[in-house]
Short mmCIF file of C-alpha atoms in Angstrom, two decimals:
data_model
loop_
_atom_site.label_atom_id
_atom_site.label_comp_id
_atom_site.label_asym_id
_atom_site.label_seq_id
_atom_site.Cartn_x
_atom_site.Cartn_y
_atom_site.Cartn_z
CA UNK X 18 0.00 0.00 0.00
CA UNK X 19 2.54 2.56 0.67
CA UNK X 20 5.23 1.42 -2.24
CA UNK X 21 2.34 2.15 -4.63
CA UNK X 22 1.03 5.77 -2.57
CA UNK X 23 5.04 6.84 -2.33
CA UNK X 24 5.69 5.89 -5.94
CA UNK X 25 3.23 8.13 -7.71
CA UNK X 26 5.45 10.77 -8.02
CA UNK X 27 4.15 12.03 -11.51
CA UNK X 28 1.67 14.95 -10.13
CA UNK X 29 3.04 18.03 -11.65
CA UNK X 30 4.84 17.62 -14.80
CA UNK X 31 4.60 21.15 -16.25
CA UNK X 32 8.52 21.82 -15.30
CA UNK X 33 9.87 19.20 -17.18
CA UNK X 34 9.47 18.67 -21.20
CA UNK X 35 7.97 15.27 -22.24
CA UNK X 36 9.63 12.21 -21.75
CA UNK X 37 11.94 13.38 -18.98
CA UNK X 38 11.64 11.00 -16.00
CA UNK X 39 12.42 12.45 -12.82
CA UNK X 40 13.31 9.84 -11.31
CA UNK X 41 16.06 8.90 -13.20
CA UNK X 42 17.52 11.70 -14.65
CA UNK X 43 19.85 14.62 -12.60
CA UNK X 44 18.76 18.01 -12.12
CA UNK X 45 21.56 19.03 -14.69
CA UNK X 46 20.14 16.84 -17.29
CA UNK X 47 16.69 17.39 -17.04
CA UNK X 48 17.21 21.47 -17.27
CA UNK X 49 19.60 20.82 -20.61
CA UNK X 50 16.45 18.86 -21.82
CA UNK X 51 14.12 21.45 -20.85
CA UNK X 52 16.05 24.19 -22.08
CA UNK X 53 16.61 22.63 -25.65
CA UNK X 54 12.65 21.89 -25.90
CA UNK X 55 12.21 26.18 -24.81
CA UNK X 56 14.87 26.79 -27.70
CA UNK X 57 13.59 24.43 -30.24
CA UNK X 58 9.23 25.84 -29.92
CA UNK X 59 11.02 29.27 -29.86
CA UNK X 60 12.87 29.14 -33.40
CA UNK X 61 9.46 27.25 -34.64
CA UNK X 62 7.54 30.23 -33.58
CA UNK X 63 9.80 33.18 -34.42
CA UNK X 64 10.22 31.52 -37.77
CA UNK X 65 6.54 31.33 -38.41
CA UNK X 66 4.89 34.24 -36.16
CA UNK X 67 7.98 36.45 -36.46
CA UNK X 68 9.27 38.50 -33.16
CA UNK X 69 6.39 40.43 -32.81
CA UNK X 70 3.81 37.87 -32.58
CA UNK X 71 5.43 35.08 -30.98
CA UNK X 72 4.58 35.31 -26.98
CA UNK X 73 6.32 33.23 -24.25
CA UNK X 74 2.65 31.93 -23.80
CA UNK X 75 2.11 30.31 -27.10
CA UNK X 76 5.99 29.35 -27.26
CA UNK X 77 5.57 27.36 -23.63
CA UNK X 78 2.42 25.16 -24.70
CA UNK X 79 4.52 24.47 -27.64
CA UNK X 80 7.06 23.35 -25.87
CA UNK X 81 4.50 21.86 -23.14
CA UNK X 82 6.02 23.47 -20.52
CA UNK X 83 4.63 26.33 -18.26
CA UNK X 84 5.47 29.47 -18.91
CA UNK X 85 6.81 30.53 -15.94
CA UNK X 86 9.99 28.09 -16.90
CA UNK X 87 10.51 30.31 -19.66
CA UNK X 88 10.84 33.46 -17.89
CA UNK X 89 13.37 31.47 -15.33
CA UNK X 90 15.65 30.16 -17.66
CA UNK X 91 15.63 33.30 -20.25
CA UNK X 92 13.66 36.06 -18.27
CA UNK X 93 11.93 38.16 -21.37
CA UNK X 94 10.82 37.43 -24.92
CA UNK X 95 14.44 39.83 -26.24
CA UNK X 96 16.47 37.14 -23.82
CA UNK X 97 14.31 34.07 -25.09
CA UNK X 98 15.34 35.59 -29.03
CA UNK X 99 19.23 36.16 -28.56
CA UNK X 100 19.41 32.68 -27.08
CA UNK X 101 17.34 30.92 -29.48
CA UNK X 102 19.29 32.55 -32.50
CA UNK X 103 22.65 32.16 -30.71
CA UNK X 104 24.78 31.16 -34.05
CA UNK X 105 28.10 30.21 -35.04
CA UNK X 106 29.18 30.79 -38.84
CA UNK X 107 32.39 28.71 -38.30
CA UNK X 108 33.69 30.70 -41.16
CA UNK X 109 37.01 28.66 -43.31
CA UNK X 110 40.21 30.50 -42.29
CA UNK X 111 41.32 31.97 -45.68
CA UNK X 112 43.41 30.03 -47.78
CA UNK X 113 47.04 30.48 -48.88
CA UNK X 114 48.05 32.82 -49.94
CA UNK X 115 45.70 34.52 -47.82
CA UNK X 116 42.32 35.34 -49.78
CA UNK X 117 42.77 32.27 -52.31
CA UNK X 118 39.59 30.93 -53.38
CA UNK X 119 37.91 32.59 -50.29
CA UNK X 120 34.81 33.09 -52.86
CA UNK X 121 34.21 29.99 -53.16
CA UNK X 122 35.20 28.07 -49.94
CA UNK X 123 32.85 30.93 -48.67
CA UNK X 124 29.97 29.92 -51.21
CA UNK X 125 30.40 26.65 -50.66
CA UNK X 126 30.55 26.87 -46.57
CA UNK X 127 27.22 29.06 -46.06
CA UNK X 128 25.45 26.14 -48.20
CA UNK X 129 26.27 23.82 -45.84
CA UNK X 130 24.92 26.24 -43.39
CA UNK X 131 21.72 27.34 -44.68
CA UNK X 132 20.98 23.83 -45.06
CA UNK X 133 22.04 22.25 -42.21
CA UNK X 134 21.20 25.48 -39.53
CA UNK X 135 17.28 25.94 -39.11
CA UNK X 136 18.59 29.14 -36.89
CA UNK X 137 19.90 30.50 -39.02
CA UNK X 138 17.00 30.00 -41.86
CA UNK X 139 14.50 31.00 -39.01
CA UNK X 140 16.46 34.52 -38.12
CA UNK X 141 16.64 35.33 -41.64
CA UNK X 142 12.74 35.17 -41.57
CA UNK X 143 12.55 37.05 -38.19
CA UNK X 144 15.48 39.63 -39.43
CA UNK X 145 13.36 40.83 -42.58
CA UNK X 146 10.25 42.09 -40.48
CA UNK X 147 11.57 43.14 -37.47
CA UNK X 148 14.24 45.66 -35.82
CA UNK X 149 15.45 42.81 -33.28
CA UNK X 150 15.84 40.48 -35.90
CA UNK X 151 17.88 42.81 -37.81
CA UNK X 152 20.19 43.75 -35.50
CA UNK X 153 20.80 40.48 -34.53
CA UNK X 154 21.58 39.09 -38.46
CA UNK X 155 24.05 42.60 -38.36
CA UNK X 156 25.84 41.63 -34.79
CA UNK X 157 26.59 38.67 -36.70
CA UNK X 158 27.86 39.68 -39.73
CA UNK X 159 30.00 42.21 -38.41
CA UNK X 160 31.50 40.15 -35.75
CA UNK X 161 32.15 36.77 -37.67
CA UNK X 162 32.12 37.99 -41.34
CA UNK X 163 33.98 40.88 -41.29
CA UNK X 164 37.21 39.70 -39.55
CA UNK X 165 37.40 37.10 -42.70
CA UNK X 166 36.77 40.33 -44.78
CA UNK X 167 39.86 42.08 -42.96
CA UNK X 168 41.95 39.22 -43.80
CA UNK X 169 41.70 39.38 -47.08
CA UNK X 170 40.65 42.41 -49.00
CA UNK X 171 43.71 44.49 -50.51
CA UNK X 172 42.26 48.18 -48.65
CA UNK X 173 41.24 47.52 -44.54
CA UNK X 174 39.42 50.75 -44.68
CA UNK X 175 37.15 49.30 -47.59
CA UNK X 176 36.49 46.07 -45.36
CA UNK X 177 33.03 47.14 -44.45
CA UNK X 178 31.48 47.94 -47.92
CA UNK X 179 33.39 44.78 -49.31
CA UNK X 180 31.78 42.61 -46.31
CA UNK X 181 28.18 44.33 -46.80
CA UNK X 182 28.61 43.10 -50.58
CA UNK X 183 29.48 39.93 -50.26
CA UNK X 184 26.09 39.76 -47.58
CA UNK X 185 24.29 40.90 -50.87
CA UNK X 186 25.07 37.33 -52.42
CA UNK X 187 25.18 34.86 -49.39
CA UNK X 188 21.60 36.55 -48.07
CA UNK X 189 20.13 37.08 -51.47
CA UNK X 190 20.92 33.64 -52.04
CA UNK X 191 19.16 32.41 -48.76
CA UNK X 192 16.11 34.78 -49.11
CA UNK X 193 15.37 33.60 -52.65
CA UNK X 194 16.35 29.95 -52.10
CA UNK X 195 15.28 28.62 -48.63
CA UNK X 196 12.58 31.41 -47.14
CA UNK X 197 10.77 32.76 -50.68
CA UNK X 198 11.62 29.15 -52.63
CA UNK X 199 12.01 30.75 -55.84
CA UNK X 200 11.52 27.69 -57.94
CA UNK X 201 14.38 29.02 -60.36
CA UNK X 202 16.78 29.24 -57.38
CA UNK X 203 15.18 26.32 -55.17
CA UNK X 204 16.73 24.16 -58.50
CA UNK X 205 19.83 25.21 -58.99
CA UNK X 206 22.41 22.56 -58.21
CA UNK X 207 24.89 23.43 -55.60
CA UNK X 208 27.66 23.01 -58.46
CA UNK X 209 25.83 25.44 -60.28
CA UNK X 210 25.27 28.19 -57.37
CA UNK X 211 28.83 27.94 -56.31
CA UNK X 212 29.99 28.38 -60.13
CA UNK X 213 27.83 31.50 -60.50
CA UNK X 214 28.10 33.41 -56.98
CA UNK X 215 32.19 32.33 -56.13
CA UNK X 216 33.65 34.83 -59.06
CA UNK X 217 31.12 37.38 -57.27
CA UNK X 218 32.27 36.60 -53.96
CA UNK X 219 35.87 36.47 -54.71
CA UNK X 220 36.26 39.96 -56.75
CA UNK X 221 34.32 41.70 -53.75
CA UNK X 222 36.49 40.46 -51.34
CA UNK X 223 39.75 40.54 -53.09
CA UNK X 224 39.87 42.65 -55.97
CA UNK X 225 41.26 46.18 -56.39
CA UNK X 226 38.90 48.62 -56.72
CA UNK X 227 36.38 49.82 -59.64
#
């Protein structure tokens, strides 16, 4: 009688994301699992409601969680955002000599990306409507694109317009391929897009200029 009253531990579940046991996982483990479930209902629903509309209610009962947890782990919807469009570019170090091909390993690396990152996709939807969005795509262009850009372009003082260019391409590219689905552009085989847009790419970044 009491092993069955003491093991009915279940009662509220709201703090936890489904399918974490209690029980048998550690504190540590079951917050990493909670957290990722937060993250992964909050890139869903900035990707599809954008920043404004997206609310930590709607984003908690996707994540089946209460929505107090949100607030505790991320505190406002602007904290909840910059987490769950935290991303890495892990941009190729230039070749050698420095700037060698940089068009194309560049091409070539933010394919992989785009396809492989639903953040990034997802912020690229948020960024075009909205101010936070925005400034968040910009934070990380400046910071991880343009120290490539430094690296490589003949004039450091013309590393910012050289950068912004060669965001004209890689973003163009994204808009038109993986958030609009241009059916043109959704068809183009990856040979094919890195033929066309590494020449591009490379005289931006490298060449002298006009």
């Amino acid at each position: 009688m009491n092993g069955s009253k003491n093991g009915s531990t279940g009662g509220k579940g709201g703090s936890t994301a489904p399918g974490v046991d209690d029980r048998a996982d550690p504190p540590r483990r079951r917050s990493d699992v909670t957290r990722d479930a937060i993250l992964t209902a909050a890139r869903e629903r900035f990707a599809a409601d954008g920043y404004e509309r997206a609310t930590i209610r709607a984003i908690a009962k996707d994540a089946n969680i209460d929505p107090s947890m949100v607030m505790r782990y991320y505190v406002n919807k602007e904290g909840l955002f910059a987490a769950a469009v935290s991303v890495d570019l892990r941009l190729p170090e230039p070749g050698s000599p420095p700037g060698d091909d940089i068009g194309r390993a560049l091409v070539s690396h933010f394919l992989d990306m785009w396809e492989e990152n639903e953040v990034l996709t997802a912020l690229l939807r948020v960024g075009a409507t909205n101010q936070a969005g925005a400034e968040r795509m910009q934070g990380i262009f400046r910071e991880q694109v343009m120290p490539v850009t430094l690296r490589v372009c003949p004039d450091p003082e013309q590393a910012p317009a050289r950068a912004a260019l060669a965001a004209t391409q890689l973003l163009g590219l994204a808009l038109t391929r993986y958030v609009l689905r241009f059916p043109p552009t959704v068809a183009l085989a990856r040979e094919e897009i890195v033929a066309w847009l590494a020449p591009t790419l490379q005289r931006y970044l490298t060449s002298p200029s006009p």
